[in-house]
Amino acid sequence: MLFRQTLLFLSRRKELEEFLKRNPLARQASSRYVAGDTRQEALEVTRRLNEEGFRVTLDYPGEEVADQEQSRAATEEYAAAVEEAASLGLQAGISVKLSHLGVRLDEELAYENLRTIVERAAQAERFVRVDMEGSDLTEATLKIVRRVHGISKNVGTVVQSYLRRSSTIIEHLNKEKISVRLVKGAYLEPEEVAFQDTEEVDLYFMRLVEALFRDGDHPAIATHDEKLIEFAVDMAFIYSRAEHEYEFQMLYGIRKDLQRKLLQDGYRVRIYLPYGEDWYGYFMRRLAERPANLWFLLRNLNK
Ligand code: FDA
């Protein structure tokens, strides 16, 4: 737990970011989780994943933006990436973060930017998933997703099972037919808003899976935790959900064995595939989930 907190704290430190971005070994380590620096590299990896039978959601990491111009540049990249993927016939949607679209500068700006991406993705017949960030952004994210969903249905969001109020959130999203990706949650949150104990997070995850299979619209169960995946498979059976009505999602580079096994068993599996130069925050959150990855990196940094 302490490691996780330290790493999540470090994920926001600019000095460490500069150091790691210059370090070839850190770059190499990050390549396990990130497709490459460019959109072309990401589309090439997408093509390979599609050939194996996986669907993809592209992610262009980058969190805070300093001004409107940067938020518009991110918007353009997200929209162009999903359009290009579609024009190449790739099975890929896109995942976006509202902080990258300027939500901390101005909610209206983030709304406009998201709407642009969702409308362009609709033209290309592709889906946009709005990632969930820290709990300071939960309300704004839900509000903006609802507004855009009112205009175009090809948008959904994410619910985190570490947040204590997630069952109420899911209940509302289910009624509104907004598709949910369920995750455990990757940010540092205080005890008042989030469970700190992993068992509580897992039990709550199961309760939310049940609600999603009972009433949800095309739920996505996003975890590498085998016991939770097995539980979801059971729930899909109990609620008579056909394989095309839901999907499993996993992160690029994590538990490839499990990704392949699910695919072989006939389930839909979507890989979350990040690309771009701004990989530091994403990479640190992945290290925080698995301190063993950090020891490997530290042991080799000075060689
Ligand atoms: P858990 O962390 O318990 O891991 C289960 C097993 O998976 C581990 O025992 C290990 O084998 C393997 N594993 C997990 N992480 C690993 C790593 N980094 N390196 C190597 N092995 C690892 N979060 C969020 O707050 N907002 C969001 O929008 C999203 N979006 C999202 C999309 C998708 C497709 C996924 C899969 C995940 C997210 N997340 C997220 C991240 C999520 O909240 C969570 O932090 C990670 O999925 C890790 O939790 P698991 O459910 O895999 O369980």
PDB file of N, CA, C and O and ligand atoms in Angstrom, residues 4 32-33 57 95 97 129-134 158-160 162 181-187 198 202 205 221-228 248-251 253-255 258 270-272 283 285-290 293, ligand 1:
ATOM      1  N   ARG A   4       2.405   1.844  -3.308  1.00  0.00           N
ATOM      2  CA  ARG A   4       1.418   2.347  -4.261  1.00  0.00           C
ATOM      3  C   ARG A   4       1.247   3.846  -4.075  1.00  0.00           C
ATOM      4  O   ARG A   4       1.271   4.615  -5.020  1.00  0.00           O
ATOM      5  N   ARG A  32       6.779  -1.832 -22.795  1.00  0.00           N
ATOM      6  CA  ARG A  32       5.940  -3.004 -22.514  1.00  0.00           C
ATOM      7  C   ARG A  32       4.460  -2.608 -22.472  1.00  0.00           C
ATOM      8  O   ARG A  32       3.578  -3.412 -22.762  1.00  0.00           O
ATOM      9  N   TYR A  33       4.215  -1.361 -22.061  1.00  0.00           N
ATOM     10  CA  TYR A  33       2.831  -0.915 -21.853  1.00  0.00           C
ATOM     11  C   TYR A  33       2.315   0.057 -22.923  1.00  0.00           C
ATOM     12  O   TYR A  33       1.145   0.393 -22.929  1.00  0.00           O
ATOM     13  N   THR A  57      -8.980  -0.249 -27.920  1.00  0.00           N
ATOM     14  CA  THR A  57      -9.338   1.147 -27.700  1.00  0.00           C
ATOM     15  C   THR A  57      -8.021   1.899 -27.581  1.00  0.00           C
ATOM     16  O   THR A  57      -7.164   1.571 -26.751  1.00  0.00           O
ATOM     17  N   SER A  95     -10.187   5.958 -26.206  1.00  0.00           N
ATOM     18  CA  SER A  95     -10.448   6.331 -24.809  1.00  0.00           C
ATOM     19  C   SER A  95      -9.867   7.717 -24.577  1.00  0.00           C
ATOM     20  O   SER A  95      -8.718   7.977 -24.967  1.00  0.00           O
ATOM     21  N   LYS A  97      -9.336  11.300 -21.896  1.00  0.00           N
ATOM     22  CA  LYS A  97      -9.385  11.834 -20.533  1.00  0.00           C
ATOM     23  C   LYS A  97      -9.805  13.298 -20.597  1.00  0.00           C
ATOM     24  O   LYS A  97      -9.226  14.078 -21.357  1.00  0.00           O
ATOM     25  N   ARG A 129     -14.802   6.144 -25.330  1.00  0.00           N
ATOM     26  CA  ARG A 129     -14.938   5.854 -23.896  1.00  0.00           C
ATOM     27  C   ARG A 129     -14.246   6.975 -23.127  1.00  0.00           C
ATOM     28  O   ARG A 129     -13.079   7.268 -23.387  1.00  0.00           O
ATOM     29  N   VAL A 130     -14.957   7.573 -22.194  1.00  0.00           N
ATOM     30  CA  VAL A 130     -14.327   8.633 -21.393  1.00  0.00           C
ATOM     31  C   VAL A 130     -13.791   8.000 -20.113  1.00  0.00           C
ATOM     32  O   VAL A 130     -14.555   7.519 -19.270  1.00  0.00           O
ATOM     33  N   ASP A 131     -12.468   7.976 -19.979  1.00  0.00           N
ATOM     34  CA  ASP A 131     -11.817   7.391 -18.802  1.00  0.00           C
ATOM     35  C   ASP A 131     -12.246   8.161 -17.554  1.00  0.00           C
ATOM     36  O   ASP A 131     -12.599   9.337 -17.622  1.00  0.00           O
ATOM     37  N   MET A 132     -12.173   7.480 -16.395  1.00  0.00           N
ATOM     38  CA  MET A 132     -12.463   8.178 -15.138  1.00  0.00           C
ATOM     39  C   MET A 132     -11.144   8.470 -14.442  1.00  0.00           C
ATOM     40  O   MET A 132     -10.297   7.596 -14.309  1.00  0.00           O
ATOM     41  N   GLU A 133     -11.012   9.729 -13.973  1.00  0.00           N
ATOM     42  CA  GLU A 133      -9.754  10.133 -13.334  1.00  0.00           C
ATOM     43  C   GLU A 133      -9.972  10.239 -11.829  1.00  0.00           C
ATOM     44  O   GLU A 133     -10.797   9.529 -11.265  1.00  0.00           O
ATOM     45  N   GLY A 134      -9.257  11.149 -11.162  1.00  0.00           N
ATOM     46  CA  GLY A 134      -9.379  11.299  -9.711  1.00  0.00           C
ATOM     47  C   GLY A 134     -10.787  11.742  -9.321  1.00  0.00           C
ATOM     48  O   GLY A 134     -11.543  12.283 -10.145  1.00  0.00           O
ATOM     49  N   VAL A 158     -16.542   5.316 -17.464  1.00  0.00           N
ATOM     50  CA  VAL A 158     -15.896   4.317 -16.604  1.00  0.00           C
ATOM     51  C   VAL A 158     -16.361   4.522 -15.172  1.00  0.00           C
ATOM     52  O   VAL A 158     -16.544   5.659 -14.734  1.00  0.00           O
ATOM     53  N   VAL A 159     -16.553   3.410 -14.451  1.00  0.00           N
ATOM     54  CA  VAL A 159     -16.870   3.491 -13.020  1.00  0.00           C
ATOM     55  C   VAL A 159     -15.815   2.692 -12.256  1.00  0.00           C
ATOM     56  O   VAL A 159     -15.412   1.613 -12.695  1.00  0.00           O
ATOM     57  N   GLN A 160     -15.372   3.254 -11.113  1.00  0.00           N
ATOM     58  CA  GLN A 160     -14.290   2.631 -10.330  1.00  0.00           C
ATOM     59  C   GLN A 160     -14.857   1.967  -9.076  1.00  0.00           C
ATOM     60  O   GLN A 160     -15.549   2.621  -8.288  1.00  0.00           O
ATOM     61  N   TYR A 162     -13.390   1.152  -6.376  1.00  0.00           N
ATOM     62  CA  TYR A 162     -12.894   1.624  -5.076  1.00  0.00           C
ATOM     63  C   TYR A 162     -13.716   2.793  -4.536  1.00  0.00           C
ATOM     64  O   TYR A 162     -13.660   3.091  -3.358  1.00  0.00           O
ATOM     65  N   ARG A 181     -17.623   0.991 -18.450  1.00  0.00           N
ATOM     66  CA  ARG A 181     -16.454   0.112 -18.266  1.00  0.00           C
ATOM     67  C   ARG A 181     -16.197   0.100 -16.760  1.00  0.00           C
ATOM     68  O   ARG A 181     -16.041   1.160 -16.145  1.00  0.00           O
ATOM     69  N   LEU A 182     -16.183  -1.100 -16.194  1.00  0.00           N
ATOM     70  CA  LEU A 182     -15.946  -1.206 -14.756  1.00  0.00           C
ATOM     71  C   LEU A 182     -14.474  -1.524 -14.487  1.00  0.00           C
ATOM     72  O   LEU A 182     -13.925  -2.462 -15.054  1.00  0.00           O
ATOM     73  N   VAL A 183     -13.841  -0.715 -13.616  1.00  0.00           N
ATOM     74  CA  VAL A 183     -12.435  -0.954 -13.218  1.00  0.00           C
ATOM     75  C   VAL A 183     -12.341  -0.873 -11.701  1.00  0.00           C
ATOM     76  O   VAL A 183     -13.266  -0.407 -11.036  1.00  0.00           O
ATOM     77  N   LYS A 184     -11.173  -1.278 -11.155  1.00  0.00           N
ATOM     78  CA  LYS A 184     -10.997  -1.131  -9.710  1.00  0.00           C
ATOM     79  C   LYS A 184     -10.705   0.324  -9.346  1.00  0.00           C
ATOM     80  O   LYS A 184     -11.173   0.817  -8.326  1.00  0.00           O
ATOM     81  N   GLY A 185      -9.905   1.010 -10.169  1.00  0.00           N
ATOM     82  CA  GLY A 185      -9.547   2.412  -9.882  1.00  0.00           C
ATOM     83  C   GLY A 185      -8.054   2.534  -9.660  1.00  0.00           C
ATOM     84  O   GLY A 185      -7.461   1.721  -8.962  1.00  0.00           O
ATOM     85  N   ALA A 186      -7.450   3.578 -10.262  1.00  0.00           N
ATOM     86  CA  ALA A 186      -5.986   3.656 -10.302  1.00  0.00           C
ATOM     87  C   ALA A 186      -5.401   4.886  -9.606  1.00  0.00           C
ATOM     88  O   ALA A 186      -4.205   5.119  -9.684  1.00  0.00           O
ATOM     89  N   TYR A 187      -6.217   5.694  -8.937  1.00  0.00           N
ATOM     90  CA  TYR A 187      -5.693   6.956  -8.375  1.00  0.00           C
ATOM     91  C   TYR A 187      -5.615   6.873  -6.854  1.00  0.00           C
ATOM     92  O   TYR A 187      -6.170   5.959  -6.236  1.00  0.00           O
ATOM     93  N   THR A 198      -8.113  -3.892  -0.320  1.00  0.00           N
ATOM     94  CA  THR A 198      -8.318  -4.507  -1.647  1.00  0.00           C
ATOM     95  C   THR A 198      -9.495  -5.488  -1.652  1.00  0.00           C
ATOM     96  O   THR A 198     -10.178  -5.607  -2.666  1.00  0.00           O
ATOM     97  N   ASP A 202     -12.630  -5.479  -4.216  1.00  0.00           N
ATOM     98  CA  ASP A 202     -13.000  -6.646  -5.033  1.00  0.00           C
ATOM     99  C   ASP A 202     -14.470  -7.051  -4.816  1.00  0.00           C
ATOM    100  O   ASP A 202     -15.194  -7.352  -5.766  1.00  0.00           O
ATOM    101  N   PHE A 205     -16.621  -4.651  -6.485  1.00  0.00           N
ATOM    102  CA  PHE A 205     -16.519  -4.886  -7.931  1.00  0.00           C
ATOM    103  C   PHE A 205     -17.555  -5.940  -8.337  1.00  0.00           C
ATOM    104  O   PHE A 205     -18.286  -5.774  -9.315  1.00  0.00           O
ATOM    105  N   ILE A 221     -16.016  -5.233 -18.750  1.00  0.00           N
ATOM    106  CA  ILE A 221     -15.410  -5.608 -17.471  1.00  0.00           C
ATOM    107  C   ILE A 221     -13.900  -5.530 -17.671  1.00  0.00           C
ATOM    108  O   ILE A 221     -13.318  -6.327 -18.407  1.00  0.00           O
ATOM    109  N   ALA A 222     -13.285  -4.545 -17.028  1.00  0.00           N
ATOM    110  CA  ALA A 222     -11.869  -4.264 -17.297  1.00  0.00           C
ATOM    111  C   ALA A 222     -11.014  -4.596 -16.082  1.00  0.00           C
ATOM    112  O   ALA A 222     -10.880  -3.790 -15.158  1.00  0.00           O
ATOM    113  N   THR A 223     -10.449  -5.772 -16.103  1.00  0.00           N
ATOM    114  CA  THR A 223      -9.584  -6.212 -15.013  1.00  0.00           C
ATOM    115  C   THR A 223      -8.707  -7.358 -15.499  1.00  0.00           C
ATOM    116  O   THR A 223      -9.050  -8.022 -16.481  1.00  0.00           O
ATOM    117  N   HIS A 224      -7.576  -7.561 -14.795  1.00  0.00           N
ATOM    118  CA  HIS A 224      -6.736  -8.741 -15.081  1.00  0.00           C
ATOM    119  C   HIS A 224      -6.880  -9.756 -13.959  1.00  0.00           C
ATOM    120  O   HIS A 224      -6.124 -10.710 -13.872  1.00  0.00           O
ATOM    121  N   ASP A 225      -7.838  -9.521 -13.088  1.00  0.00           N
ATOM    122  CA  ASP A 225      -8.022 -10.343 -11.898  1.00  0.00           C
ATOM    123  C   ASP A 225      -8.903 -11.543 -12.265  1.00  0.00           C
ATOM    124  O   ASP A 225     -10.108 -11.402 -12.516  1.00  0.00           O
ATOM    125  N   GLU A 226      -8.286 -12.738 -12.269  1.00  0.00           N
ATOM    126  CA  GLU A 226      -8.996 -13.919 -12.784  1.00  0.00           C
ATOM    127  C   GLU A 226     -10.264 -14.255 -12.018  1.00  0.00           C
ATOM    128  O   GLU A 226     -11.250 -14.671 -12.606  1.00  0.00           O
ATOM    129  N   LYS A 227     -10.235 -14.046 -10.698  1.00  0.00           N
ATOM    130  CA  LYS A 227     -11.442 -14.432  -9.942  1.00  0.00           C
ATOM    131  C   LYS A 227     -12.604 -13.504 -10.311  1.00  0.00           C
ATOM    132  O   LYS A 227     -13.751 -13.940 -10.376  1.00  0.00           O
ATOM    133  N   LEU A 228     -12.297 -12.244 -10.603  1.00  0.00           N
ATOM    134  CA  LEU A 228     -13.374 -11.320 -10.985  1.00  0.00           C
ATOM    135  C   LEU A 228     -13.866 -11.612 -12.403  1.00  0.00           C
ATOM    136  O   LEU A 228     -15.058 -11.478 -12.695  1.00  0.00           O
ATOM    137  N   PHE A 248     -14.703  -8.055 -22.309  1.00  0.00           N
ATOM    138  CA  PHE A 248     -13.637  -7.902 -21.331  1.00  0.00           C
ATOM    139  C   PHE A 248     -12.628  -6.919 -21.910  1.00  0.00           C
ATOM    140  O   PHE A 248     -12.434  -6.874 -23.121  1.00  0.00           O
ATOM    141  N   GLN A 249     -12.018  -6.157 -21.028  1.00  0.00           N
ATOM    142  CA  GLN A 249     -10.987  -5.232 -21.501  1.00  0.00           C
ATOM    143  C   GLN A 249      -9.750  -5.389 -20.623  1.00  0.00           C
ATOM    144  O   GLN A 249      -9.856  -5.576 -19.411  1.00  0.00           O
ATOM    145  N   MET A 250      -8.598  -5.315 -21.261  1.00  0.00           N
ATOM    146  CA  MET A 250      -7.330  -5.391 -20.509  1.00  0.00           C
ATOM    147  C   MET A 250      -6.317  -4.422 -21.099  1.00  0.00           C
ATOM    148  O   MET A 250      -6.468  -3.973 -22.243  1.00  0.00           O
ATOM    149  N   LEU A 251      -5.296  -4.140 -20.305  1.00  0.00           N
ATOM    150  CA  LEU A 251      -4.281  -3.192 -20.742  1.00  0.00           C
ATOM    151  C   LEU A 251      -3.230  -3.887 -21.601  1.00  0.00           C
ATOM    152  O   LEU A 251      -2.859  -5.037 -21.325  1.00  0.00           O
ATOM    153  N   GLY A 253      -0.025  -5.317 -22.874  1.00  0.00           N
ATOM    154  CA  GLY A 253       1.198  -5.775 -22.195  1.00  0.00           C
ATOM    155  C   GLY A 253       0.965  -6.447 -20.859  1.00  0.00           C
ATOM    156  O   GLY A 253       1.911  -6.896 -20.221  1.00  0.00           O
ATOM    157  N   ILE A 254      -0.275  -6.512 -20.389  1.00  0.00           N
ATOM    158  CA  ILE A 254      -0.520  -7.136 -19.079  1.00  0.00           C
ATOM    159  C   ILE A 254      -1.365  -8.402 -19.241  1.00  0.00           C
ATOM    160  O   ILE A 254      -2.434  -8.360 -19.820  1.00  0.00           O
ATOM    161  N   ARG A 255      -0.853  -9.518 -18.699  1.00  0.00           N
ATOM    162  CA  ARG A 255      -1.532 -10.811 -18.731  1.00  0.00           C
ATOM    163  C   ARG A 255      -1.972 -11.219 -20.154  1.00  0.00           C
ATOM    164  O   ARG A 255      -3.138 -11.553 -20.387  1.00  0.00           O
ATOM    165  N   LEU A 258      -3.826 -14.491 -20.343  1.00  0.00           N
ATOM    166  CA  LEU A 258      -5.247 -14.434 -20.004  1.00  0.00           C
ATOM    167  C   LEU A 258      -6.055 -13.794 -21.154  1.00  0.00           C
ATOM    168  O   LEU A 258      -7.164 -14.240 -21.478  1.00  0.00           O
ATOM    169  N   ARG A 270     -11.097  -6.539 -25.574  1.00  0.00           N
ATOM    170  CA  ARG A 270     -10.587  -5.275 -26.126  1.00  0.00           C
ATOM    171  C   ARG A 270      -9.325  -4.869 -25.372  1.00  0.00           C
ATOM    172  O   ARG A 270      -9.282  -4.924 -24.140  1.00  0.00           O
ATOM    173  N   ILE A 271      -8.315  -4.488 -26.128  1.00  0.00           N
ATOM    174  CA  ILE A 271      -7.045  -4.086 -25.520  1.00  0.00           C
ATOM    175  C   ILE A 271      -6.957  -2.558 -25.493  1.00  0.00           C
ATOM    176  O   ILE A 271      -7.180  -1.894 -26.516  1.00  0.00           O
ATOM    177  N   TYR A 272      -6.614  -2.050 -24.335  1.00  0.00           N
ATOM    178  CA  TYR A 272      -6.433  -0.602 -24.142  1.00  0.00           C
ATOM    179  C   TYR A 272      -4.991  -0.293 -24.533  1.00  0.00           C
ATOM    180  O   TYR A 272      -4.046  -0.759 -23.894  1.00  0.00           O
ATOM    181  N   PHE A 283       2.573   5.237 -17.187  1.00  0.00           N
ATOM    182  CA  PHE A 283       3.579   4.243 -16.818  1.00  0.00           C
ATOM    183  C   PHE A 283       3.681   4.130 -15.290  1.00  0.00           C
ATOM    184  O   PHE A 283       3.724   3.032 -14.730  1.00  0.00           O
ATOM    185  N   ARG A 285       1.412   4.761 -13.046  1.00  0.00           N
ATOM    186  CA  ARG A 285       0.237   4.087 -12.471  1.00  0.00           C
ATOM    187  C   ARG A 285       0.349   2.575 -12.651  1.00  0.00           C
ATOM    188  O   ARG A 285      -0.052   1.802 -11.798  1.00  0.00           O
ATOM    189  N   ARG A 286       0.952   2.154 -13.778  1.00  0.00           N
ATOM    190  CA  ARG A 286       1.128   0.708 -13.980  1.00  0.00           C
ATOM    191  C   ARG A 286       2.162   0.148 -12.997  1.00  0.00           C
ATOM    192  O   ARG A 286       2.009  -0.934 -12.467  1.00  0.00           O
ATOM    193  N   LEU A 287       3.236   0.934 -12.737  1.00  0.00           N
ATOM    194  CA  LEU A 287       4.229   0.476 -11.751  1.00  0.00           C
ATOM    195  C   LEU A 287       3.583   0.370 -10.376  1.00  0.00           C
ATOM    196  O   LEU A 287       3.863  -0.554  -9.615  1.00  0.00           O
ATOM    197  N   ALA A 288       2.717   1.313 -10.054  1.00  0.00           N
ATOM    198  CA  ALA A 288       2.081   1.325  -8.727  1.00  0.00           C
ATOM    199  C   ALA A 288       1.243   0.073  -8.506  1.00  0.00           C
ATOM    200  O   ALA A 288       1.079  -0.386  -7.382  1.00  0.00           O
ATOM    201  N   GLU A 289       0.726  -0.503  -9.603  1.00  0.00           N
ATOM    202  CA  GLU A 289      -0.085  -1.719  -9.457  1.00  0.00           C
ATOM    203  C   GLU A 289       0.792  -2.935  -9.191  1.00  0.00           C
ATOM    204  O   GLU A 289       0.306  -3.969  -8.760  1.00  0.00           O
ATOM    205  N   ARG A 290       2.067  -2.827  -9.516  1.00  0.00           N
ATOM    206  CA  ARG A 290       2.916  -4.021  -9.406  1.00  0.00           C
ATOM    207  C   ARG A 290       4.340  -3.619  -9.052  1.00  0.00           C
ATOM    208  O   ARG A 290       5.182  -3.424  -9.928  1.00  0.00           O
ATOM    209  N   ASN A 293       7.631  -4.620 -10.797  1.00  0.00           N
ATOM    210  CA  ASN A 293       8.080  -3.949 -12.018  1.00  0.00           C
ATOM    211  C   ASN A 293       9.062  -2.830 -11.677  1.00  0.00           C
ATOM    212  O   ASN A 293       9.989  -2.548 -12.413  1.00  0.00           O
TER     213      ASN A 293
HETATM  214  P1  FDA B   1      -5.094  -6.136  -9.760  1.00  0.00           P
HETATM  215  O1  FDA B   1      -4.303  -4.877  -9.654  1.00  0.00           O
HETATM  216  O2  FDA B   1      -5.482  -6.848  -8.520  1.00  0.00           O
HETATM  217  O3  FDA B   1      -4.286  -7.121 -10.722  1.00  0.00           O
HETATM  218  C1  FDA B   1      -4.681  -8.468 -10.977  1.00  0.00           C
HETATM  219  C2  FDA B   1      -3.503  -9.169 -11.627  1.00  0.00           C
HETATM  220  O4  FDA B   1      -3.207  -8.562 -12.895  1.00  0.00           O
HETATM  221  C3  FDA B   1      -2.204  -9.049 -10.840  1.00  0.00           C
HETATM  222  O5  FDA B   1      -2.087 -10.070  -9.886  1.00  0.00           O
HETATM  223  C4  FDA B   1      -1.162  -9.178 -11.935  1.00  0.00           C
HETATM  224  O6  FDA B   1      -1.006 -10.530 -12.314  1.00  0.00           O
HETATM  225  C5  FDA B   1      -1.805  -8.458 -13.089  1.00  0.00           C
HETATM  226  N1  FDA B   1      -1.427  -7.031 -13.163  1.00  0.00           N
HETATM  227  C6  FDA B   1      -2.202  -5.980 -12.836  1.00  0.00           C
HETATM  228  N2  FDA B   1      -1.557  -4.821 -13.064  1.00  0.00           N
HETATM  229  C7  FDA B   1      -0.337  -5.154 -13.539  1.00  0.00           C
HETATM  230  C8  FDA B   1       0.801  -4.401 -13.958  1.00  0.00           C
HETATM  231  N3  FDA B   1       0.805  -3.071 -13.948  1.00  0.00           N
HETATM  232  N4  FDA B   1       1.902  -5.079 -14.387  1.00  0.00           N
HETATM  233  C9  FDA B   1       1.904  -6.432 -14.438  1.00  0.00           C
HETATM  234  N5  FDA B   1       0.849  -7.192 -14.044  1.00  0.00           N
HETATM  235  C10 FDA B   1      -0.247  -6.573 -13.599  1.00  0.00           C
HETATM  236  N6  FDA B   1      -8.487   3.070 -13.865  1.00  0.00           N
HETATM  237  C11 FDA B   1      -9.090   4.252 -13.610  1.00  0.00           C
HETATM  238  O7  FDA B   1      -9.037   4.751 -12.482  1.00  0.00           O
HETATM  239  N7  FDA B   1      -9.771   4.907 -14.630  1.00  0.00           N
HETATM  240  C12 FDA B   1      -9.892   4.382 -15.871  1.00  0.00           C
HETATM  241  O8  FDA B   1     -10.519   4.994 -16.733  1.00  0.00           O
HETATM  242  C13 FDA B   1      -9.268   3.125 -16.129  1.00  0.00           C
HETATM  243  N8  FDA B   1      -9.348   2.533 -17.375  1.00  0.00           N
HETATM  244  C14 FDA B   1      -8.895   1.237 -17.540  1.00  0.00           C
HETATM  245  C15 FDA B   1      -9.110   0.572 -18.732  1.00  0.00           C
HETATM  246  C16 FDA B   1      -8.773  -0.768 -18.863  1.00  0.00           C
HETATM  247  C17 FDA B   1      -9.050  -1.482 -20.143  1.00  0.00           C
HETATM  248  C18 FDA B   1      -8.174  -1.466 -17.761  1.00  0.00           C
HETATM  249  C19 FDA B   1      -7.835  -2.918 -17.833  1.00  0.00           C
HETATM  250  C20 FDA B   1      -7.898  -0.791 -16.597  1.00  0.00           C
HETATM  251  C21 FDA B   1      -8.231   0.569 -16.464  1.00  0.00           C
HETATM  252  N9  FDA B   1      -7.963   1.259 -15.295  1.00  0.00           N
HETATM  253  C22 FDA B   1      -8.557   2.482 -15.086  1.00  0.00           C
HETATM  254  C23 FDA B   1      -6.992   0.705 -14.306  1.00  0.00           C
HETATM  255  C24 FDA B   1      -7.669  -0.055 -13.180  1.00  0.00           C
HETATM  256  O9  FDA B   1      -8.324   0.832 -12.329  1.00  0.00           O
HETATM  257  C25 FDA B   1      -6.625  -0.860 -12.367  1.00  0.00           C
HETATM  258  O10 FDA B   1      -5.714   0.014 -11.781  1.00  0.00           O
HETATM  259  C26 FDA B   1      -5.861  -1.884 -13.180  1.00  0.00           C
HETATM  260  O11 FDA B   1      -6.685  -2.538 -14.085  1.00  0.00           O
HETATM  261  C27 FDA B   1      -5.242  -2.972 -12.256  1.00  0.00           C
HETATM  262  O12 FDA B   1      -6.236  -3.621 -11.542  1.00  0.00           O
HETATM  263  P2  FDA B   1      -6.773  -5.096 -11.875  1.00  0.00           P
HETATM  264  O13 FDA B   1      -8.247  -5.003 -11.933  1.00  0.00           O
HETATM  265  O14 FDA B   1      -6.116  -5.652 -13.059  1.00  0.00           O
HETATM  266  O15 FDA B   1      -6.443  -5.905 -10.543  1.00  0.00           O
END
